[in-house]
Short mmCIF file of C-alpha atoms and ligand atoms in Angstrom, two decimals:
data_model
loop_
_atom_site.label_atom_id
_atom_site.label_comp_id
_atom_site.label_asym_id
_atom_site.label_seq_id
_atom_site.Cartn_x
_atom_site.Cartn_y
_atom_site.Cartn_z
CA MET A 1 3.60 -0.35 14.88
CA LYS A 2 3.50 -2.89 17.93
CA LEU A 3 -0.40 -3.37 17.46
CA LEU A 4 0.20 -4.58 13.90
CA LYS A 5 3.38 -7.01 14.11
CA GLU A 6 1.55 -8.44 17.39
CA LYS A 7 -1.61 -9.13 14.95
CA ILE A 8 1.13 -10.43 12.23
CA GLN A 9 2.51 -12.86 14.65
CA VAL A 10 -0.76 -14.33 16.26
CA MET A 11 -3.02 -14.18 12.67
CA GLY A 12 -0.47 -14.15 9.66
CA ARG A 13 0.77 -17.30 8.08
CA ALA A 14 3.85 -17.31 6.03
CA VAL A 15 3.18 -19.35 2.83
CA ASP A 16 6.50 -19.97 1.85
CA SER A 17 9.66 -17.71 2.77
CA ASP A 18 7.78 -14.94 0.11
CA ILE A 19 4.43 -14.97 0.74
CA LEU A 20 2.22 -13.63 3.81
CA LYS A 21 -0.70 -14.34 4.53
CA VAL A 22 -2.96 -12.18 6.72
CA ASP A 23 -6.47 -13.14 5.09
CA SER A 24 -8.20 -12.76 8.86
CA PHE A 25 -7.68 -9.46 9.24
CA LEU A 26 -6.23 -7.34 5.85
CA ASN A 27 -7.01 -8.86 3.05
CA HIS A 28 -10.36 -10.98 3.14
CA GLN A 29 -11.66 -10.74 6.52
CA ILE A 30 -11.24 -6.99 7.46
CA ASP A 31 -10.47 -5.74 11.41
CA PRO A 32 -12.02 -2.44 11.41
CA GLU A 33 -10.31 -1.65 14.87
CA LEU A 34 -6.92 -2.25 13.67
CA MET A 35 -7.54 -0.38 10.49
CA MET A 36 -8.68 2.67 12.05
CA ALA A 37 -5.29 2.77 14.52
CA LEU A 38 -3.30 1.99 10.84
CA GLY A 39 -5.12 4.74 9.42
CA GLU A 40 -4.36 7.20 12.52
CA GLU A 41 -0.79 6.13 12.17
CA PHE A 42 -0.52 6.83 8.67
CA ALA A 43 -2.22 10.39 9.34
CA ARG A 44 0.25 10.91 12.59
CA ARG A 45 3.16 10.24 10.26
CA PHE A 46 2.08 12.41 7.38
CA ALA A 47 0.32 15.40 9.28
CA GLN A 48 2.93 17.70 8.56
CA GLU A 49 3.34 17.25 4.91
CA GLY A 50 -0.39 19.29 3.64
CA ILE A 51 -1.97 15.96 1.80
CA THR A 52 -4.68 17.11 -0.20
CA LYS A 53 -5.07 13.42 -1.42
CA ILE A 54 -4.74 9.83 -0.86
CA ILE A 55 -4.38 7.24 -3.68
CA THR A 56 -4.48 3.21 -3.56
CA LEU A 57 -4.94 -0.08 -5.64
CA GLU A 58 -8.50 -1.98 -4.97
CA SER A 59 -9.41 -4.03 -3.28
CA SER A 60 -6.64 -4.54 0.05
CA GLY A 61 -5.57 -0.85 -0.23
CA ILE A 62 -8.79 0.61 0.23
CA ALA A 63 -9.40 -0.22 3.91
CA PRO A 64 -6.44 1.25 5.75
CA ALA A 65 -6.51 3.89 3.28
CA VAL A 66 -10.13 5.31 3.76
CA MET A 67 -9.04 5.25 7.52
CA ALA A 68 -6.08 7.09 7.00
CA GLY A 69 -8.21 10.00 4.84
CA LEU A 70 -11.04 9.96 7.52
CA LYS A 71 -7.97 10.86 9.57
CA LEU A 72 -6.01 13.60 7.69
CA GLY A 73 -9.71 15.39 6.08
CA VAL A 74 -9.04 14.23 2.53
CA PRO A 75 -10.62 12.03 -0.39
CA VAL A 76 -9.44 8.57 -1.16
CA VAL A 77 -9.40 7.04 -4.85
CA PHE A 78 -8.94 3.70 -5.61
CA ALA A 79 -7.04 2.73 -8.92
CA LYS A 80 -9.18 0.37 -10.81
CA LYS A 81 -8.09 -2.82 -11.72
CA GLN A 82 -10.16 -2.66 -15.01
CA LYS A 83 -11.48 0.42 -16.74
CA PRO A 84 -15.02 0.06 -16.38
CA SER A 85 -17.68 1.08 -19.02
CA THR A 86 -18.73 3.95 -17.03
CA MET A 87 -15.26 5.77 -17.13
CA GLY A 88 -15.48 8.15 -19.98
CA SER A 89 -11.49 8.79 -22.01
CA GLY A 90 -10.08 11.05 -19.06
CA PHE A 91 -8.20 8.81 -17.17
CA PHE A 92 -4.53 7.94 -16.02
CA THR A 93 -3.26 4.50 -16.80
CA SER A 94 -0.33 2.55 -16.05
CA SER A 95 1.01 -1.23 -16.11
CA VAL A 96 1.31 -3.15 -12.69
CA HIS A 97 3.74 -6.81 -12.42
CA SER A 98 2.42 -8.94 -10.31
CA PHE A 99 4.85 -11.58 -8.73
CA THR A 100 2.78 -13.06 -6.60
CA LYS A 101 0.51 -14.02 -9.52
CA GLN A 102 2.91 -13.82 -11.95
CA LYS A 103 1.49 -11.49 -14.52
CA ASN A 104 0.79 -8.04 -15.56
CA TYR A 105 -2.53 -5.98 -15.32
CA SER A 106 -3.21 -2.42 -16.15
CA ILE A 107 -4.53 0.08 -13.74
CA CYS A 108 -6.81 3.27 -14.13
CA LEU A 109 -7.75 6.18 -12.09
CA SER A 110 -10.19 9.33 -13.33
CA SER A 111 -8.19 12.16 -14.10
CA SER A 112 -11.02 14.20 -12.54
CA PHE A 113 -9.75 12.88 -9.16
CA LEU A 114 -6.14 13.52 -9.40
CA LYS A 115 -4.92 17.15 -9.97
CA ASN A 116 -1.55 18.92 -10.58
CA THR A 117 -2.46 21.46 -7.33
CA ASP A 118 -2.93 17.73 -5.50
CA ARG A 119 0.01 16.78 -2.57
CA VAL A 120 -0.54 12.71 -2.79
CA LEU A 121 -0.19 10.05 -0.22
CA ILE A 122 0.34 6.50 -1.39
CA ILE A 123 -1.33 3.67 0.47
CA ASP A 124 -1.26 0.03 0.05
CA ASP A 125 -1.42 -3.03 1.64
CA PHE A 126 1.60 -4.66 1.06
CA LEU A 127 5.51 -3.84 -0.46
CA ALA A 128 7.25 -6.28 -1.92
CA TYR A 129 9.10 -5.63 -5.13
CA GLY A 130 7.49 -2.26 -5.75
CA SER A 131 5.53 -2.89 -9.01
CA ALA A 132 1.90 -1.32 -7.60
CA ALA A 133 3.29 1.33 -5.93
CA GLU A 134 5.91 2.89 -9.45
CA ALA A 135 2.51 2.12 -11.41
CA LEU A 136 0.49 4.51 -8.70
CA ILE A 137 3.87 6.43 -8.55
CA ASP A 138 3.50 7.23 -12.57
CA ILE A 139 -0.06 7.88 -12.58
CA VAL A 140 0.69 11.01 -9.52
CA THR A 141 3.40 11.88 -12.48
CA GLN A 142 1.14 11.59 -15.28
CA ALA A 143 -1.06 14.40 -13.36
CA ASP A 144 1.55 16.48 -12.90
CA ALA A 145 0.80 16.19 -8.77
CA HIS A 146 3.09 16.26 -6.11
CA LEU A 147 4.18 12.84 -4.31
CA ALA A 148 4.28 13.65 -0.35
CA GLY A 149 4.87 9.86 0.08
CA ILE A 150 4.33 6.36 0.34
CA GLY A 151 2.24 4.65 3.40
CA ILE A 152 2.59 0.53 3.45
CA VAL A 153 1.15 -1.71 6.06
CA ILE A 154 3.20 -4.36 5.49
CA GLU A 155 6.52 -3.93 4.09
CA LYS A 156 8.54 -7.35 2.94
CA GLY A 157 12.34 -5.78 3.76
CA PHE A 158 13.55 -9.01 2.07
CA GLN A 159 12.20 -8.10 -1.27
CA LYS A 160 13.80 -4.99 -3.22
CA GLY A 161 10.91 -2.51 -3.39
CA GLY A 162 11.50 -0.31 -0.19
CA ALA A 163 15.15 -0.08 -1.39
CA LEU A 164 14.54 0.95 -4.47
CA LEU A 165 11.99 3.79 -3.66
CA ARG A 166 13.88 4.92 -0.97
CA ALA A 167 17.12 5.30 -3.49
CA LYS A 168 14.85 7.57 -5.07
CA ASP A 169 14.40 9.67 -2.08
CA ILE A 170 10.84 9.21 -1.75
CA ARG A 171 9.48 9.13 1.78
CA VAL A 172 8.15 5.58 2.68
CA GLU A 173 6.64 4.61 5.65
CA SER A 174 5.98 1.25 6.70
CA LEU A 175 4.07 0.33 9.61
CA ALA A 176 5.39 -3.62 9.86
CA ILE A 177 8.81 -4.42 7.99
CA ILE A 178 9.64 -7.95 7.68
CA GLU A 179 12.93 -9.13 7.90
CA GLU A 180 12.82 -12.52 7.54
CA MET A 181 10.14 -15.23 7.39
CA SER A 182 9.48 -19.27 7.09
CA GLU A 183 6.60 -20.97 7.92
CA ASN A 184 7.18 -20.74 11.95
CA ARG A 185 8.86 -17.98 12.71
CA ILE A 186 8.09 -14.21 11.60
CA LEU A 187 10.94 -11.67 12.16
CA PHE A 188 10.20 -8.38 11.92
CA ARG A 189 12.79 -5.30 11.43
CA ASP A 190 13.55 -3.32 14.76
P1 LIG B 1 4.67 -5.42 -5.11
O1 LIG B 1 4.05 -4.72 -6.33
O2 LIG B 1 5.20 -4.35 -4.60
O3 LIG B 1 5.83 -6.46 -5.86
O4 LIG B 1 3.50 -6.02 -4.64
C1 LIG B 1 2.82 -5.18 -4.04
C2 LIG B 1 1.04 -5.98 -3.98
O5 LIG B 1 1.06 -7.65 -4.42
C3 LIG B 1 0.65 -5.51 -3.41
O6 LIG B 1 -0.48 -4.98 -3.56
C4 LIG B 1 -0.16 -6.74 -2.86
O7 LIG B 1 -1.71 -6.93 -2.97
C5 LIG B 1 0.44 -7.92 -3.21
N1 LIG B 1 1.47 -8.89 -2.54
C6 LIG B 1 2.98 -8.97 -2.54
N2 LIG B 1 3.52 -9.55 -1.45
C7 LIG B 1 2.30 -10.26 -0.88
C8 LIG B 1 2.32 -11.11 0.13
O8 LIG B 1 3.27 -11.69 1.02
N3 LIG B 1 1.21 -11.52 0.87
C9 LIG B 1 -0.19 -10.81 0.00
N4 LIG B 1 -1.30 -11.22 0.51
N5 LIG B 1 -0.09 -9.63 -0.71
C10 LIG B 1 0.86 -9.67 -1.05
#
């Protein structure tokens, strides 16, 4: 997606050859117009899939997921990184390994908001090694729901998550795929 790639080129910063910082429009400050454009693009790509629910992971997946939900006319549920005391016993849980933070954490999502009749679109901000996506897929499986596909804002194509998911015949739509990066250069896959 041209608009997103331009934004990454102008405002993104490769911290090193592995981590991209996009705090000025996605991960801290949020650009609402860009989020709307991302949501429209996800909605366009998954329009034929009969999506009934979008799930994402707090916090940076929420903005693009909500915009996609608005365009598709479906609710958005975000998995929480800590189980709130107000969440009863009925919830799905899974584990994520964060390569950026080098730690494992649990995520949970109330079973009230994901049913076996749902056709689910997973949306997240980044795809790196695929652990966050795998945990959300695990939750879809626990709910016995149908996984229609995964929408990613920025995929780092040089890390193995995208290849692993596509090898399982999962439809992964990434709006920008980075092939390679260094402190002064970000190269996209066509
Ligand atoms: P994965 O589980 O695919 O290894 O990593 C995806 C998650 O890690 C995303 O939800 C995102 O929060 C975080 N992440 C991975 N790589 C990056 C990165 O280069 N920059 C930022 N800001 N977050 C990342």
